[in-house]
Amino acid sequence: MTLPHPIPAPGERFNFAQHLLQLNAAHPDRPAFIDDRGTLSYGRLADRVARLASGLRTLGLKREERVLLLMLDGNDWPVSFLGAMYAGLVPVAVNTLLTADDYAYMLEHSRAQAVLVSGALLPTLNAAMVKCDHEVCQVIVSQPTAPLHGAEQDFDAFVAAHAPMAKPAATGPDDPGFWLYSSGSTGRPKGTVHSHANPYWTAELYGKGVLGLRAGDVCFSAAKLFFAYGLGNALSFPMSVGATTLLMAERPTPEATFKRWTGGVGGVQPTVFYGAPTGFAGMLASPQLPARDQVALRLVSSAGEALPAEIGERFKRHFGIDIIDGIGSTEMLHIFLSNQPGRVRYGSTGWPVPGYDIELRGEDGGPAPDGEPGDLYIRGPSAAMMYWGNRAKTRDTFQGGWTKSGDKYLRNDDGSYTYGGRSDDMLKVSGVYVSPFEVEATLVQHAAVLEAAVIGVADADGLTKTKAFVVLKPGSSVTEAELKTFVKDKLAPYKYPRQIEFVADLPKTATGKIQRFRLREMEAGKS
């Protein structure tokens, strides 16, 4: 995809942490991050990053050795992530909602030499270290909740005890910069290795090029920093333009989100919010939804799953602001296909982000015709280097310059793309592909429906038919027959769900993505 203007590539020597700090050196007093404990200015951030980097190297950690980052969102998170990169180490940012077994696997898989951990998560980390064979040399604890023992050190004291590192590690743009673990639907998560240059490209191409972020913005992301989406939203993008970020340790419930929107934390209101479809549905259904004049939002982004048109349109009617829906992945680091401010087609994921190429391929590997579903492939400068220790999956996903996303899409006449579903979620009913997302997006248009998930189930003849699991809004009611008729009136007859089961909630990942495979497992268990 041709860029409207050339973007300079990083030089032979490039350290992403140093890059961000240099960009903001001229305004040291400007707030960089604000959490529930206070404000961290750009100048103070630079000092703490350099001190932490010095301390990590003093521990004996060497270039490209991994440091596990298991921390709740707060001002110590960017210090930890950037401090490790500044030192030439490789932070491995992990989901804070996992189990001790998960962390034991990640410690062994990454061979992390040190851990930066929030005090609230230290008991789970300790349980993980007991379970794994790998030995960690140092544990540095942010905001301890109990006395520290053995190899544990207090984060603030550790940072203060070391002079700033004189200069950053002389890394290059293609050197390993950090890892993110992908949230696989089955099997162990994959350690996705990104370079120092990758977040530079996402900030230039999407944060600046599509969203148009600016220095006066206050950014707030429901997606946490350990997600690829949240890392760009709340660190790479705002720091690349000198903006301010609100960080929140607690879960992004509607109530917690509204508190930040209306200035309930430090009196600062976000101008940019990044969310996900499930969160937007919950907020719009909340009786505490703020009025338009109570918020300062100028830009709202969505990713994680495709945004149903009805949710985007309802949000626009209430707040007068479009939701800019896009799709990204851990492997591509951020969004590569997106609607744009001033150019939104609800029900689609928009157009290729300039700097990225998109291909849809049919079952034979050739181009998929317009209007027919195809497998989505992406080519762009932010693709991950590999999955650590998993050559087979690396070769399957990263094919030359192209990355296989695992998603099905259709290309529309105007060049926009419409989501069909995950490749392994697509259904063939009566010999024709049915997109679970299309049926779900139709169901949620009903006034009584909060959420829906669709899977394929075999009928008495062994033929695949659609079944919907539906969560109703509080106090609402509707019959199965009424919902079937509602869908029949809006979609081709073969697409309506033959069965509908009403449930209290749907299984989801930590990012809010519906886990349809869990529903398939549940159905299989009934037979």
Coordinates of C-alpha atoms in Angstrom, one line a residue:
M1 CA 0.0 0.0 0.0
T2 CA 1.5 3.3 -1.1
L3 CA 2.3 5.8 1.6
P4 CA 1.1 9.4 1.2
H5 CA 4.6 10.6 2.1
P6 CA 7.9 8.7 2.8
I7 CA 8.6 7.7 6.4
P8 CA 12.3 7.4 7.2
A9 CA 13.4 4.0 8.3
P10 CA 15.3 3.6 11.6
G11 CA 19.1 3.9 11.2
E12 CA 21.7 1.2 11.6
R13 CA 21.7 1.9 15.4
F14 CA 18.2 2.1 16.9
N15 CA 17.0 1.5 20.4
F16 CA 13.3 2.0 20.6
A17 CA 13.3 3.1 24.3
Q18 CA 16.0 5.7 23.5
H19 CA 14.0 6.8 20.4
L20 CA 10.9 7.6 22.5
L21 CA 12.8 9.4 25.3
Q22 CA 14.7 11.5 22.8
L23 CA 11.5 12.6 21.1
N24 CA 10.2 14.0 24.4
A25 CA 13.5 15.4 25.9
A26 CA 12.5 18.9 25.0
H27 CA 9.4 18.9 27.4
P28 CA 10.5 17.1 30.6
D29 CA 7.7 18.5 32.7
R30 CA 4.9 17.3 30.5
P31 CA 2.9 14.5 32.0
A32 CA 3.7 11.2 30.3
F33 CA 1.6 8.8 32.4
I34 CA -1.0 9.2 35.1
D35 CA -2.2 6.3 37.3
D36 CA -4.2 6.2 40.5
R37 CA -1.0 7.0 42.5
G38 CA 0.1 10.1 40.6
T39 CA 1.8 11.6 37.6
L40 CA 5.0 10.6 35.9
S41 CA 6.5 13.4 33.8
Y42 CA 8.6 12.7 30.7
G43 CA 11.7 13.9 32.4
R44 CA 11.1 11.7 35.4
L45 CA 10.3 8.8 33.1
A46 CA 13.6 9.2 31.3
D47 CA 15.5 9.2 34.6
R48 CA 13.8 6.1 36.0
V49 CA 14.2 4.2 32.7
A50 CA 18.0 4.9 32.7
R51 CA 18.3 3.9 36.4
L52 CA 16.4 0.7 36.0
A53 CA 18.5 -0.2 32.9
S54 CA 21.6 0.4 34.9
G55 CA 20.3 -1.8 37.8
L56 CA 19.4 -4.7 35.5
R57 CA 22.8 -4.7 33.9
T58 CA 24.4 -4.5 37.4
L59 CA 22.6 -7.8 38.2
G60 CA 24.7 -9.4 35.5
L61 CA 22.0 -9.6 32.9
K62 CA 23.5 -9.6 29.4
R63 CA 22.3 -8.4 26.0
E64 CA 19.2 -10.1 24.7
E65 CA 18.5 -12.1 27.9
R66 CA 14.8 -12.1 28.8
V67 CA 13.1 -10.3 31.7
L68 CA 9.6 -11.4 32.5
L69 CA 7.2 -8.4 33.0
L70 CA 4.2 -9.4 35.1
M71 CA 2.8 -6.1 36.2
L72 CA -0.6 -4.4 36.5
D73 CA -1.0 -1.2 34.4
G74 CA 0.5 1.7 36.3
N75 CA 3.5 4.1 36.0
D76 CA 6.0 1.4 36.8
W77 CA 5.0 -0.6 33.7
P78 CA 6.4 1.7 31.1
V79 CA 9.5 2.3 33.2
S80 CA 10.0 -1.5 33.3
F81 CA 9.4 -2.2 29.6
L82 CA 11.5 0.7 28.4
G83 CA 14.2 0.2 31.0
A84 CA 14.8 -3.3 29.9
M85 CA 14.9 -2.3 26.2
Y86 CA 17.2 0.6 27.0
A87 CA 19.6 -1.9 28.6
G88 CA 19.5 -4.2 25.5
L89 CA 17.5 -6.8 27.4
V90 CA 14.2 -8.3 26.1
P91 CA 11.1 -7.7 28.2
V92 CA 8.6 -10.5 28.0
A93 CA 5.2 -8.8 28.8
V94 CA 2.7 -11.3 30.0
N95 CA -1.0 -11.4 30.7
T96 CA -1.7 -10.6 34.4
L97 CA -4.9 -12.8 34.5
L98 CA -3.2 -16.2 34.0
T99 CA -2.4 -19.1 36.4
A100 CA 0.8 -20.2 38.2
D101 CA 1.0 -23.1 35.7
D102 CA 0.9 -20.6 32.8
Y103 CA 3.7 -18.5 34.3
A104 CA 5.8 -21.6 35.1
Y105 CA 5.6 -22.5 31.4
M106 CA 6.5 -18.9 30.3
L107 CA 9.5 -18.8 32.7
E108 CA 10.9 -22.0 31.4
H109 CA 10.1 -21.2 27.8
S110 CA 11.6 -17.7 27.8
R111 CA 14.4 -18.6 30.3
A112 CA 13.9 -15.2 31.9
Q113 CA 16.8 -14.2 34.1
A114 CA 14.8 -11.7 36.2
V115 CA 11.1 -10.8 36.9
L116 CA 9.5 -7.4 37.3
V117 CA 6.3 -8.1 39.1
S118 CA 3.4 -6.2 40.9
G119 CA 3.1 -6.9 44.6
A120 CA -0.4 -8.1 44.1
L121 CA 0.8 -10.8 41.7
L122 CA 3.8 -11.9 43.7
P123 CA 2.1 -14.9 45.4
T124 CA 1.1 -16.3 42.0
L125 CA 4.6 -15.8 40.6
N126 CA 6.1 -17.5 43.7
A127 CA 3.8 -20.5 43.1
A128 CA 5.0 -20.6 39.5
M129 CA 8.6 -20.5 40.4
V130 CA 8.1 -23.5 42.7
K131 CA 6.5 -25.4 39.8
C132 CA 9.2 -24.7 37.2
D133 CA 12.7 -26.0 36.8
H134 CA 14.1 -22.7 35.5
E135 CA 15.9 -20.6 38.2
V136 CA 15.3 -16.8 38.3
C137 CA 18.2 -14.7 39.6
Q138 CA 16.2 -11.7 40.8
V139 CA 12.6 -10.6 41.5
I140 CA 11.9 -6.9 41.6
V141 CA 8.6 -6.0 43.2
S142 CA 6.5 -2.9 42.4
Q143 CA 4.2 -1.8 45.3
P144 CA 4.9 -4.8 47.6
T145 CA 1.9 -5.9 49.7
A146 CA 4.0 -7.9 52.2
P147 CA 7.6 -8.0 53.5
L148 CA 10.1 -9.1 50.8
H149 CA 12.3 -12.1 51.2
G150 CA 15.4 -13.7 49.6
A151 CA 16.0 -12.5 46.0
E152 CA 13.1 -10.1 46.1
Q153 CA 13.8 -6.3 46.0
D154 CA 11.6 -3.3 46.2
F155 CA 11.2 -1.6 42.7
D156 CA 11.4 2.0 43.9
A157 CA 14.5 1.3 46.1
F158 CA 16.1 -0.7 43.3
V159 CA 15.7 2.1 40.8
A160 CA 16.9 4.8 43.3
A161 CA 20.0 2.8 44.2
H162 CA 21.5 3.0 40.7
A163 CA 22.9 5.9 38.8
P164 CA 21.4 6.4 35.3
M165 CA 22.9 4.2 32.6
A166 CA 25.2 6.5 30.6
K167 CA 24.0 5.5 27.2
P168 CA 21.6 3.0 25.8
A169 CA 22.6 -0.4 24.5
A170 CA 23.8 -0.1 20.9
T171 CA 20.9 -2.2 19.4
G172 CA 19.8 -2.2 15.8
P173 CA 16.3 -2.0 14.3
D174 CA 16.3 -5.8 13.6
D175 CA 17.5 -6.8 17.0
P176 CA 15.0 -8.6 19.3
G177 CA 13.3 -5.9 21.3
F178 CA 10.5 -7.6 23.3
W179 CA 8.2 -10.6 23.4
L180 CA 4.4 -10.9 23.6
Y181 CA 2.7 -14.2 24.1
S182 CA -0.1 -14.8 21.7
S183 CA -3.4 -16.0 23.2
G184 CA -3.8 -19.3 21.3
S185 CA -7.3 -20.8 21.4
T186 CA -5.7 -24.3 21.8
G187 CA -2.3 -25.4 23.1
R188 CA 0.4 -23.4 24.8
P189 CA 0.7 -19.7 24.0
K190 CA 3.4 -18.8 21.4
G191 CA 6.3 -16.5 22.3
T192 CA 6.1 -13.8 19.6
V193 CA 9.4 -12.0 19.1
H194 CA 9.3 -8.4 17.9
S195 CA 12.2 -6.2 16.9
H196 CA 13.1 -2.7 18.2
A197 CA 11.8 -1.2 14.9
N198 CA 8.4 -2.9 14.9
P199 CA 6.7 -0.5 17.4
Y200 CA 8.3 2.4 15.5
W201 CA 6.4 1.4 12.4
T202 CA 3.1 0.9 14.1
A203 CA 3.3 4.3 15.6
E204 CA 4.2 6.0 12.4
L205 CA 1.8 4.1 10.1
Y206 CA -1.2 3.8 12.4
G207 CA -0.9 6.0 15.5
K208 CA 0.1 9.0 13.4
G209 CA -0.9 8.1 9.9
V210 CA -4.5 6.9 10.6
L211 CA -5.5 8.0 14.0
G212 CA -3.7 11.4 13.8
L213 CA -2.7 11.5 17.5
R214 CA -1.3 14.8 18.7
A215 CA 0.7 16.1 21.7
G216 CA -2.4 17.6 23.4
D217 CA -4.2 14.2 23.6
V218 CA -4.9 12.3 26.7
C219 CA -5.1 8.6 25.8
F220 CA -6.9 5.9 27.7
S221 CA -7.0 2.2 26.7
A222 CA -9.3 -0.5 28.0
A223 CA -6.9 -3.1 26.6
K224 CA -4.0 -3.5 29.0
L225 CA -0.3 -2.8 28.1
F226 CA 0.6 -6.5 27.9
F227 CA -1.6 -6.9 24.8
A228 CA -0.2 -5.8 21.5
Y229 CA -3.3 -3.5 21.0
G230 CA -2.8 -1.9 24.5
L231 CA 1.0 -1.5 24.1
G232 CA 0.5 0.6 21.0
N233 CA -2.5 2.5 22.4
A234 CA -1.0 3.4 25.7
L235 CA 2.7 3.5 25.2
S236 CA 4.1 3.5 21.6
F237 CA 1.5 5.8 20.1
P238 CA 1.2 8.6 22.7
M239 CA 4.9 8.7 23.5
S240 CA 5.6 9.0 19.7
V241 CA 3.7 12.4 19.7
G242 CA 4.4 13.6 23.3
A243 CA 0.8 12.9 24.5
T244 CA -0.3 11.8 28.0
T245 CA -1.7 8.4 28.9
L246 CA -4.1 7.4 31.7
L247 CA -3.2 4.0 33.1
M248 CA -5.7 1.9 35.2
A249 CA -4.8 -1.2 37.1
E250 CA -8.3 -2.4 37.7
R251 CA -10.6 -4.2 35.2
P252 CA -12.1 -2.0 32.5
T253 CA -15.7 -2.3 33.7
P254 CA -18.2 0.3 32.4
E255 CA -18.1 2.0 35.8
A256 CA -14.3 2.2 36.0
T257 CA -14.2 3.4 32.4
F258 CA -16.8 6.1 32.9
K259 CA -14.9 7.3 36.0
R260 CA -11.9 8.1 33.9
W261 CA -14.0 9.5 31.0
T262 CA -15.5 12.1 33.3
G263 CA -12.3 13.1 35.0
G264 CA -12.7 11.1 38.2
V265 CA -9.0 10.4 38.3
G266 CA -6.7 13.4 38.7
G267 CA -9.3 15.6 37.1
V268 CA -7.9 14.7 33.6
Q269 CA -10.3 13.6 30.9
P270 CA -9.2 11.4 28.0
T271 CA -9.6 12.7 24.5
V272 CA -8.8 9.4 22.9
F273 CA -10.3 6.0 24.0
Y274 CA -9.4 2.6 22.8
G275 CA -11.9 -0.2 23.5
A276 CA -13.3 -3.5 22.2
P277 CA -16.8 -4.5 21.0
T278 CA -17.7 -6.4 24.1
G279 CA -16.8 -3.4 26.2
F280 CA -18.8 -1.0 24.1
A281 CA -21.8 -3.2 24.2
G282 CA -21.6 -3.3 28.0
M283 CA -21.2 0.5 28.3
L284 CA -24.1 1.3 26.0
A285 CA -26.3 -1.0 28.1
S286 CA -25.2 0.6 31.4
P287 CA -27.6 2.9 33.2
Q288 CA -24.6 5.0 34.2
L289 CA -23.6 5.8 30.6
P290 CA -22.4 9.5 30.6
A291 CA -24.1 12.2 28.5
R292 CA -22.3 13.6 25.5
D293 CA -21.4 16.8 27.4
Q294 CA -19.8 14.9 30.3
V295 CA -16.9 13.5 28.2
A296 CA -14.1 15.1 26.2
L297 CA -13.6 12.4 23.7
R298 CA -12.6 13.3 20.2
L299 CA -11.5 9.9 18.9
V300 CA -12.6 6.4 19.7
S301 CA -10.9 3.2 18.4
S302 CA -12.0 -0.5 18.5
A303 CA -10.2 -3.7 17.9
G304 CA -10.0 -7.3 19.3
E305 CA -13.0 -8.5 17.4
A306 CA -15.1 -7.1 14.5
L307 CA -17.4 -4.3 15.6
P308 CA -21.1 -5.0 14.9
A309 CA -22.5 -2.1 12.9
E310 CA -25.4 -1.6 15.4
I311 CA -23.0 -0.9 18.3
G312 CA -21.0 1.7 16.3
E313 CA -24.2 3.4 15.1
R314 CA -25.7 3.5 18.6
F315 CA -22.4 4.9 20.0
K316 CA -22.4 7.6 17.3
R317 CA -26.0 8.6 18.0
H318 CA -25.3 9.0 21.7
F319 CA -21.8 10.7 21.7
G320 CA -21.7 12.1 18.2
I321 CA -18.3 10.3 17.6
D322 CA -17.6 7.5 15.2
I323 CA -15.9 4.3 16.5
I324 CA -12.9 3.6 14.3
D325 CA -12.9 -0.1 13.9
G326 CA -9.8 -2.1 12.8
I327 CA -8.1 -5.4 13.0
G328 CA -4.6 -6.2 14.2
S329 CA -2.8 -9.2 15.7
T330 CA 0.0 -10.1 18.1
E331 CA 2.0 -11.2 15.0
M332 CA 1.7 -7.8 13.2
L333 CA 1.9 -5.9 16.5
H334 CA -1.0 -3.5 15.8
I335 CA -3.7 -2.6 13.3
F336 CA -3.2 -3.1 9.6
L337 CA -6.7 -2.9 8.3
S338 CA -9.0 -0.1 9.5
N339 CA -11.7 2.4 9.1
Q340 CA -10.5 6.0 9.3
P341 CA -11.6 9.2 10.9
G342 CA -14.0 10.8 8.4
R343 CA -14.2 7.5 6.4
V344 CA -16.2 4.9 8.3
R345 CA -18.2 2.0 6.9
Y346 CA -19.9 0.3 9.8
G347 CA -20.1 -3.4 9.3
S348 CA -16.7 -3.5 7.7
T349 CA -13.2 -3.4 9.0
G350 CA -12.3 -0.6 6.6
W351 CA -9.4 -0.3 4.3
P352 CA -5.7 -1.3 4.3
V353 CA -3.5 0.9 6.5
P354 CA -1.0 2.7 4.2
G355 CA 2.2 0.8 4.5
Y356 CA 0.5 -2.6 4.6
D357 CA -0.6 -4.9 1.7
I358 CA -3.6 -7.2 2.0
E359 CA -4.3 -10.4 0.1
L360 CA -7.3 -12.7 0.3
R361 CA -6.6 -16.2 -0.8
G362 CA -9.0 -19.0 -1.7
E363 CA -8.7 -22.6 -0.8
D364 CA -6.4 -23.3 -3.8
G365 CA -4.0 -20.5 -2.6
G366 CA -5.0 -18.2 -5.5
P367 CA -6.7 -14.8 -5.2
A368 CA -10.3 -15.0 -3.8
P369 CA -12.8 -13.1 -6.0
D370 CA -14.5 -10.0 -4.6
G371 CA -17.5 -10.9 -2.6
E372 CA -16.3 -14.4 -1.7
P373 CA -14.5 -15.3 1.6
G374 CA -10.8 -15.7 1.5
D375 CA -8.0 -16.2 4.0
L376 CA -6.4 -12.9 5.0
Y377 CA -2.7 -12.4 4.5
I378 CA -0.8 -9.2 5.4
R379 CA 2.6 -7.8 4.4
G380 CA 4.1 -4.9 6.3
P381 CA 7.1 -3.7 8.3
S382 CA 5.9 -4.6 11.8
A383 CA 5.6 -8.4 11.3
A384 CA 7.1 -10.4 14.1
M385 CA 10.5 -12.1 13.7
M386 CA 9.3 -15.6 14.8
Y387 CA 7.7 -17.7 17.4
W388 CA 10.4 -18.6 19.9
G389 CA 11.3 -22.3 19.8
N390 CA 8.5 -23.2 17.4
R391 CA 9.9 -23.4 13.9
A392 CA 6.9 -25.3 12.4
K393 CA 4.4 -22.7 13.4
T394 CA 6.7 -19.9 12.5
R395 CA 7.0 -21.3 8.9
D396 CA 3.3 -21.8 8.7
T397 CA 2.4 -18.2 9.8
F398 CA 5.3 -16.1 8.4
Q399 CA 5.5 -17.0 4.7
G400 CA 8.2 -15.0 3.0
G401 CA 7.0 -11.4 3.4
W402 CA 3.5 -12.4 4.1
T403 CA 1.8 -13.2 7.5
K404 CA -1.1 -15.6 7.6
S405 CA -3.7 -14.1 10.0
G406 CA -6.1 -17.0 10.4
D407 CA -9.1 -14.8 9.6
K408 CA -11.6 -15.0 6.8
Y409 CA -12.6 -11.8 5.0
L410 CA -14.5 -10.5 2.0
R411 CA -13.4 -7.6 -0.2
N412 CA -16.2 -5.1 -1.0
D413 CA -16.7 -3.0 -4.1
D414 CA -15.3 0.1 -2.5
G415 CA -12.0 -1.6 -1.5
S416 CA -13.1 -2.1 2.2
Y417 CA -13.0 -5.5 3.8
T418 CA -15.7 -7.3 5.8
Y419 CA -14.9 -9.8 8.5
G420 CA -16.2 -13.3 8.1
G421 CA -14.7 -15.0 11.2
R422 CA -11.7 -17.0 12.3
S423 CA -10.8 -19.5 9.6
D424 CA -11.5 -22.3 12.0
D425 CA -14.9 -20.8 13.0
M426 CA -16.3 -20.5 9.5
L427 CA -19.3 -22.8 8.8
K428 CA -20.4 -24.4 5.6
V429 CA -24.2 -24.8 5.6
S430 CA -26.0 -26.3 2.6
G431 CA -22.6 -26.1 0.8
V432 CA -22.3 -22.4 1.3
Y433 CA -20.0 -20.5 3.8
V434 CA -21.8 -18.8 6.7
S435 CA -20.0 -16.2 8.8
P436 CA -20.7 -16.7 12.5
F437 CA -20.0 -13.0 12.9
E438 CA -22.6 -12.0 10.4
V439 CA -25.3 -13.9 12.2
E440 CA -24.1 -12.6 15.6
A441 CA -24.1 -9.0 14.4
T442 CA -27.7 -9.4 13.2
L443 CA -28.8 -10.9 16.5
V444 CA -27.4 -8.0 18.6
Q445 CA -29.5 -5.6 16.5
H446 CA -32.5 -6.9 18.5
A447 CA -33.3 -4.6 21.3
A448 CA -33.3 -7.4 23.9
V449 CA -29.9 -8.9 23.0
L450 CA -26.7 -7.9 24.6
E451 CA -24.3 -10.5 23.1
A452 CA -24.4 -13.5 20.9
A453 CA -22.1 -16.3 19.7
V454 CA -22.8 -18.7 16.8
I455 CA -21.3 -22.2 16.2
G456 CA -22.0 -25.1 13.9
V457 CA -23.7 -28.2 15.3
A458 CA -24.5 -31.4 13.5
D459 CA -28.2 -32.3 13.0
A460 CA -29.7 -35.8 13.1
D461 CA -28.4 -36.4 9.5
G462 CA -24.9 -35.3 10.4
L463 CA -25.3 -32.0 8.5
T464 CA -23.9 -28.7 9.9
K465 CA -26.5 -26.2 11.1
T466 CA -26.0 -23.0 13.0
K467 CA -26.7 -22.6 16.8
A468 CA -26.7 -19.3 18.6
F469 CA -25.9 -18.7 22.3
V470 CA -27.6 -15.5 23.4
V471 CA -27.1 -13.2 26.4
L472 CA -30.1 -10.9 27.0
K473 CA -29.9 -7.4 28.4
P474 CA -30.9 -7.1 32.1
G475 CA -34.7 -7.0 32.3
S476 CA -35.3 -7.9 28.7
S477 CA -37.0 -10.9 27.2
V478 CA -37.6 -12.5 23.8
T479 CA -38.5 -15.9 22.6
E480 CA -36.4 -18.3 20.4
A481 CA -39.1 -18.1 17.7
E482 CA -39.1 -14.3 17.7
L483 CA -35.3 -14.2 17.3
K484 CA -35.3 -16.7 14.5
T485 CA -37.9 -14.6 12.6
F486 CA -35.8 -11.5 13.3
V487 CA -32.8 -13.0 11.7
K488 CA -34.7 -14.5 8.8
D489 CA -36.1 -11.0 7.9
K490 CA -32.5 -9.6 7.6
L491 CA -30.4 -12.4 6.2
A492 CA -30.6 -15.2 3.6
P493 CA -32.9 -17.9 5.0
Y494 CA -30.2 -20.6 5.3
K495 CA -28.2 -18.4 7.7
Y496 CA -30.7 -18.1 10.5
P497 CA -29.8 -20.1 13.7
R498 CA -31.7 -23.4 13.8
Q499 CA -31.2 -23.5 17.6
I500 CA -31.0 -20.7 20.1
E501 CA -29.8 -21.2 23.7
F502 CA -30.1 -18.4 26.2
V503 CA -27.2 -18.2 28.6
A504 CA -26.0 -15.9 31.4
D505 CA -22.6 -15.1 29.8
L506 CA -20.3 -16.3 27.1
P507 CA -16.8 -17.7 27.5
K508 CA -14.1 -15.1 26.6
T509 CA -10.4 -14.6 26.5
A510 CA -8.8 -12.0 28.7
T511 CA -9.1 -9.6 25.8
G512 CA -12.8 -10.0 25.6
K513 CA -12.8 -12.2 22.5
I514 CA -15.6 -14.8 22.5
Q515 CA -14.1 -18.4 22.7
R516 CA -16.4 -20.2 20.3
F517 CA -14.2 -23.4 20.7
R518 CA -15.4 -23.5 24.3
L519 CA -19.0 -23.6 23.1
R520 CA -18.1 -26.3 20.6
E521 CA -16.5 -28.3 23.4
M522 CA -19.6 -27.8 25.6
E523 CA -21.8 -29.1 22.8
A524 CA -19.6 -32.0 22.1
G525 CA -19.9 -33.0 25.8
K526 CA -23.7 -33.2 25.5
S527 CA -23.5 -35.9 22.8

